[in-house]
Backbone as a ProteinNet text record, in pm:
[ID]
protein_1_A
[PRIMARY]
XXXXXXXXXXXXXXXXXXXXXXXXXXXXXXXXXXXXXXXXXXXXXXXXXXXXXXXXXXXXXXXXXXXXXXXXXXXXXXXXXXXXXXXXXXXXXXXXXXXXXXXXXXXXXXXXXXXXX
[TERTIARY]
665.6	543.4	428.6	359.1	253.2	94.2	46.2	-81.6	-177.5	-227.3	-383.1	-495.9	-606.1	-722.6	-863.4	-950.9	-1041.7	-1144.6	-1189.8	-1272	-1374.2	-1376.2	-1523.6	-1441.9	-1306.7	-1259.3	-1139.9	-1155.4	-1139.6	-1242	-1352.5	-1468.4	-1524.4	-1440	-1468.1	-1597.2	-1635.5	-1693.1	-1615.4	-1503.8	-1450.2	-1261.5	-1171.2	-1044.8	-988.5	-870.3	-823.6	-707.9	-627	-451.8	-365	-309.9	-263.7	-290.6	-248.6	-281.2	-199.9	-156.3	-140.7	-227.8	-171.9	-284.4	-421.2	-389.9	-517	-589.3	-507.2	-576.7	-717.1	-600.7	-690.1	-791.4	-819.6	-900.8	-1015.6	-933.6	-1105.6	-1168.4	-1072.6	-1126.7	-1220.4	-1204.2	-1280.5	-1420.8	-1352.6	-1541.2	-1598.4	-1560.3	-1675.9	-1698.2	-1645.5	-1701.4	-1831.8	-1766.8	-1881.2	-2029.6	-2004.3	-2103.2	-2170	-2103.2	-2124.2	-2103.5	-2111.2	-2055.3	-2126.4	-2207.5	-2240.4	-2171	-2064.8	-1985.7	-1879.4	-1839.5	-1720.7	-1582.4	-1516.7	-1386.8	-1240.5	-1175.9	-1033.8	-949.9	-824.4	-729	-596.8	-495.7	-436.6	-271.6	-163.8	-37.6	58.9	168.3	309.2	336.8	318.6	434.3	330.1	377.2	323.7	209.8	98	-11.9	-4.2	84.9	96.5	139.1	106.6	175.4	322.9	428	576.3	624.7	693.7	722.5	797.2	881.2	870.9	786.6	647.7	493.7	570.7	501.5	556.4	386.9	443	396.9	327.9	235.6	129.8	55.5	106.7	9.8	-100	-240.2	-393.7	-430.4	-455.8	-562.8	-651.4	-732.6	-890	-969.2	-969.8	-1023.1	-1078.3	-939.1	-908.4	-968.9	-943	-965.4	-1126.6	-1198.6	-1337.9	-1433.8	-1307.2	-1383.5	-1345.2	-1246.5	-1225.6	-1348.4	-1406.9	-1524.1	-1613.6	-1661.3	-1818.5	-1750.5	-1682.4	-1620.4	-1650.7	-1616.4	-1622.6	-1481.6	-1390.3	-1236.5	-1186.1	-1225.8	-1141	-1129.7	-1240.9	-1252.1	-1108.1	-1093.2	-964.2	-810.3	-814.7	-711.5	-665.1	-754.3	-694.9	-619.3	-641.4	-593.6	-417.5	-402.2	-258.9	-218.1	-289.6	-265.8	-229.9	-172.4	-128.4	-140.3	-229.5	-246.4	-161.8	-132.9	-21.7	-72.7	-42.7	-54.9	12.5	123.6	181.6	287.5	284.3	395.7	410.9	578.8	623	705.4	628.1	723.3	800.3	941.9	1077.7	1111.5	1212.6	1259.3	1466.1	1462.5	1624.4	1625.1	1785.8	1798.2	1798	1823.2	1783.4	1907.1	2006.1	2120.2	2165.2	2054	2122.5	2094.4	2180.9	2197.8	2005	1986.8	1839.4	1748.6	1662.2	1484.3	1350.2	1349.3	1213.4	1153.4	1027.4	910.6	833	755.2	726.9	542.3	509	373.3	373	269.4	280.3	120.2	82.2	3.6	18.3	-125.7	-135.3	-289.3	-282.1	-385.8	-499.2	-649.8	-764.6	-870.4	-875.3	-959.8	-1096.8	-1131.8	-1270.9	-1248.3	-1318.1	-1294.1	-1273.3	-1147.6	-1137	-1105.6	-1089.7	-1039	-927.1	-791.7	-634.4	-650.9	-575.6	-564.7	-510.9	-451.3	-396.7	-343.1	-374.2	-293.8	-140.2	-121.3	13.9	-21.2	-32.3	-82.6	60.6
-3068.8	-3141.1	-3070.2	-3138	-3090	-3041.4	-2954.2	-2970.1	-3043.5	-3127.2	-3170	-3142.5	-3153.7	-3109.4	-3148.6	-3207.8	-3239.7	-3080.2	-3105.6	-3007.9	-2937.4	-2986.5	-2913.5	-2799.3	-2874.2	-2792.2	-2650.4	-2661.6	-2535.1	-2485.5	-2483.7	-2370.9	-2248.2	-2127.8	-2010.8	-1921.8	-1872.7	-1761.5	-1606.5	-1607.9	-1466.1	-1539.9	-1544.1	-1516.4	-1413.4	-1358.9	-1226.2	-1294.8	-1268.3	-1275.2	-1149.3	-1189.4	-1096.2	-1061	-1078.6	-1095.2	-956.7	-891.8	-756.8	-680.5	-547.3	-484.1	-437.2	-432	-439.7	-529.9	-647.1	-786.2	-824.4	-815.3	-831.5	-734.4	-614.6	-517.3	-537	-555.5	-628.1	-753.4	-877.4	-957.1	-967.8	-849.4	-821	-728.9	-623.2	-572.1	-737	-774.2	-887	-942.2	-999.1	-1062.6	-1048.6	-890	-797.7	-813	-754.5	-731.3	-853.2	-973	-1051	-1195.4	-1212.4	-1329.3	-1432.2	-1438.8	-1571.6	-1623.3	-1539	-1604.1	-1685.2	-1806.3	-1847.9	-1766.6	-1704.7	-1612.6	-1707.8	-1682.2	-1740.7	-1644.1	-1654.8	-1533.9	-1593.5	-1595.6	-1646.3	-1549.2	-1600.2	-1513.2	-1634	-1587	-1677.3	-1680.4	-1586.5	-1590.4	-1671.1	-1641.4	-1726.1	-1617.1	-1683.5	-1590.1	-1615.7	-1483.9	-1517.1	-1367.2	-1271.2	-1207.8	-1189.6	-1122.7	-1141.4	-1125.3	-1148.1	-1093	-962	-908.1	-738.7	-687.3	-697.1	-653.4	-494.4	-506.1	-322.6	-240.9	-111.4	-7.8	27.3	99.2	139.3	279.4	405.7	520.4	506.2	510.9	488	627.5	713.9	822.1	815.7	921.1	897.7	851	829.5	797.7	651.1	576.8	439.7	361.3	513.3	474.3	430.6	543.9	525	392.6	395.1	208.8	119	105.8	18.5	23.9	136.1	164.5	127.8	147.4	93.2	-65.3	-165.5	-266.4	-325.1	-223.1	-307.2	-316.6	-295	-298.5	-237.2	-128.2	4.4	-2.5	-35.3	-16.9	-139.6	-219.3	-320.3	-244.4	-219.3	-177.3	-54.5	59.8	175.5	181.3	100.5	16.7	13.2	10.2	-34.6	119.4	174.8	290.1	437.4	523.2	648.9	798.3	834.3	991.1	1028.9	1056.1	1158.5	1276.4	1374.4	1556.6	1591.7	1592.5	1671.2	1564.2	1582	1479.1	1591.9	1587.5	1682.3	1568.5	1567.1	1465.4	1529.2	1539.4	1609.1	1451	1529.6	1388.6	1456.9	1416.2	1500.8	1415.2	1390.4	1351.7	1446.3	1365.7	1481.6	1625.4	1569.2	1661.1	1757.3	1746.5	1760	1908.1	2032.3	2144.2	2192.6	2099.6	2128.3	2048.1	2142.6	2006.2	2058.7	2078.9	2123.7	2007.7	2110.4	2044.6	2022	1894.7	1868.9	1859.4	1841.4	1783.6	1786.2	1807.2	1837.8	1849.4	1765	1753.3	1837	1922.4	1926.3	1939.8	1915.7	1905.7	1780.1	1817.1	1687.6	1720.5	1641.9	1679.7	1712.2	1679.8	1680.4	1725.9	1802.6	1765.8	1634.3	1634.9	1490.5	1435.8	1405	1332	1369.1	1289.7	1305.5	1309.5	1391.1	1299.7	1192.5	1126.7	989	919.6	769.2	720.4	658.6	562.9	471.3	403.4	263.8	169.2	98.4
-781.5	-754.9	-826.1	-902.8	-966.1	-887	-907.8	-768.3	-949.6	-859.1	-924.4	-817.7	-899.6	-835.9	-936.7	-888.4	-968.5	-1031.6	-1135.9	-1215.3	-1127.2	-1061.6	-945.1	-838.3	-809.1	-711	-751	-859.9	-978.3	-1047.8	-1007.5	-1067.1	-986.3	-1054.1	-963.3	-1086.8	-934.3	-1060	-1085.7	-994.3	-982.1	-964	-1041.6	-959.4	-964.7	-871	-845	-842.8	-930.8	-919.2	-861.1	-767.7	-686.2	-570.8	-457.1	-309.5	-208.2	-320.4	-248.5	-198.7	-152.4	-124.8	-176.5	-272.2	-411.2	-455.3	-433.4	-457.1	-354.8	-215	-150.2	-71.3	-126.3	-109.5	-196.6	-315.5	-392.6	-353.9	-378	-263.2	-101.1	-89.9	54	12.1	-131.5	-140.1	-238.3	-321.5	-355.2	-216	-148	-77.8	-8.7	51.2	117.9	-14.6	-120.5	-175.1	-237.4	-293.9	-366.8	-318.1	-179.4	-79.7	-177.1	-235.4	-330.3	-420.8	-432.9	-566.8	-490.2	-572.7	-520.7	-600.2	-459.7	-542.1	-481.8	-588.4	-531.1	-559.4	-462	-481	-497.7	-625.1	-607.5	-617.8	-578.2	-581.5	-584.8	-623.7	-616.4	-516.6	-450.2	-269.8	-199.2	-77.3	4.7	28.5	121.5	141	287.3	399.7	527.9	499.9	634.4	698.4	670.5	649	633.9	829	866	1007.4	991.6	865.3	807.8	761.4	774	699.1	696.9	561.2	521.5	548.1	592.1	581.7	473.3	464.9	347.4	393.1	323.2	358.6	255.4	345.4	261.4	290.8	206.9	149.4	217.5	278.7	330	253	105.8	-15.3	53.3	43.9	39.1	192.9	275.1	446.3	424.1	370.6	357.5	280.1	173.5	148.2	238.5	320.7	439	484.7	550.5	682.5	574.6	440.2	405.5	416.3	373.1	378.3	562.8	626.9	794.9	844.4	778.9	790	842.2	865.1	903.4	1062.6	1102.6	1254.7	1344.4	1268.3	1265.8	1241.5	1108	1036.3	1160.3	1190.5	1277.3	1413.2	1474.8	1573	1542.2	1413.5	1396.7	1272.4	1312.9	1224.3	1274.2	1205.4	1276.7	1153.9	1172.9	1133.8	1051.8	949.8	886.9	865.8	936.9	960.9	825.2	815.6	728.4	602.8	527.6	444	275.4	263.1	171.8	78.8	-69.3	-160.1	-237.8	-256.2	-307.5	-392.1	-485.1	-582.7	-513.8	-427.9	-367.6	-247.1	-184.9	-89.1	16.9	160.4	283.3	252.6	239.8	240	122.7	13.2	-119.6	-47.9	-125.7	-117.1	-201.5	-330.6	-366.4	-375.5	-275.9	-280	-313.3	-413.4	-531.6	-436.6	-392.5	-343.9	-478	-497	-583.4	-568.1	-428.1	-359.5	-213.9	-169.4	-1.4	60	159.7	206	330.7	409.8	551.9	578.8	674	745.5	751.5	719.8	723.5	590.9	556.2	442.6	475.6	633.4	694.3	842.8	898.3	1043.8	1137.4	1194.4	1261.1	1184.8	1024.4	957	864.2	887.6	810.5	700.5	594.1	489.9	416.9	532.3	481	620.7	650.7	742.4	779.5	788.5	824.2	852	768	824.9	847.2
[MASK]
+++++++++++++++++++++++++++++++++++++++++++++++++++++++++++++++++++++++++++++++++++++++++++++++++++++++++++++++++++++

């Protein structure tokens, strides 16, 4: 089935292809900043929730544009602290696991350096 649509109801001033997490993170700062533009976001999949919604560890980096955004105070609610996390290129059992990267602690008082969303 073909979608049609008249010329008016295809004039954006902003589209964002891609409705991932990136997609729609920019999608949310234009909005915030630039709510005058008309933005469209578009993706192949479906644009719903999955009922397996995956996991995503966000950086305090990333946490902090949530909170200027207004997001964060939502998003944390469903989120959990990561204290410590060690990245190895080895399985659990291999006899060798070259640490490769390793986080601990908060980059701030009271604040992780990365969550679980």
């Amino acid at each position: 089935m073909a979608l049609r649509a008249n010329k008016a109801a295809l004039n954006y001033d902003i589209i964002i292809v891609g409705g991932g997490p990136v997609g729609l993170s920019l999608a949310a700062g234009l909005v915030h900043y630039l709510g005058e533009f008309k933005i469209a976001l578009c993706d192949r999949g479906k644009m719903a929730v999955p009922d397996d919604a995956p996991s995503l560890a966000l950086a305090a980096g990333v946490t902090r544009v949530y909170e200027v955004l207004g997001l964060w105070d939502e998003m944390v609610t469903e989120a959990a602290p990561i204290a410590h996390m060690r990245i190895t290129d080895s399985g659990k059992n291999d006899r060798a696991r070259p640490l490769f990267l390793s986080f601990d602690g908060e980059v701030a008082p009271g604040r992780p350096f990365a969550h679980m969303v």
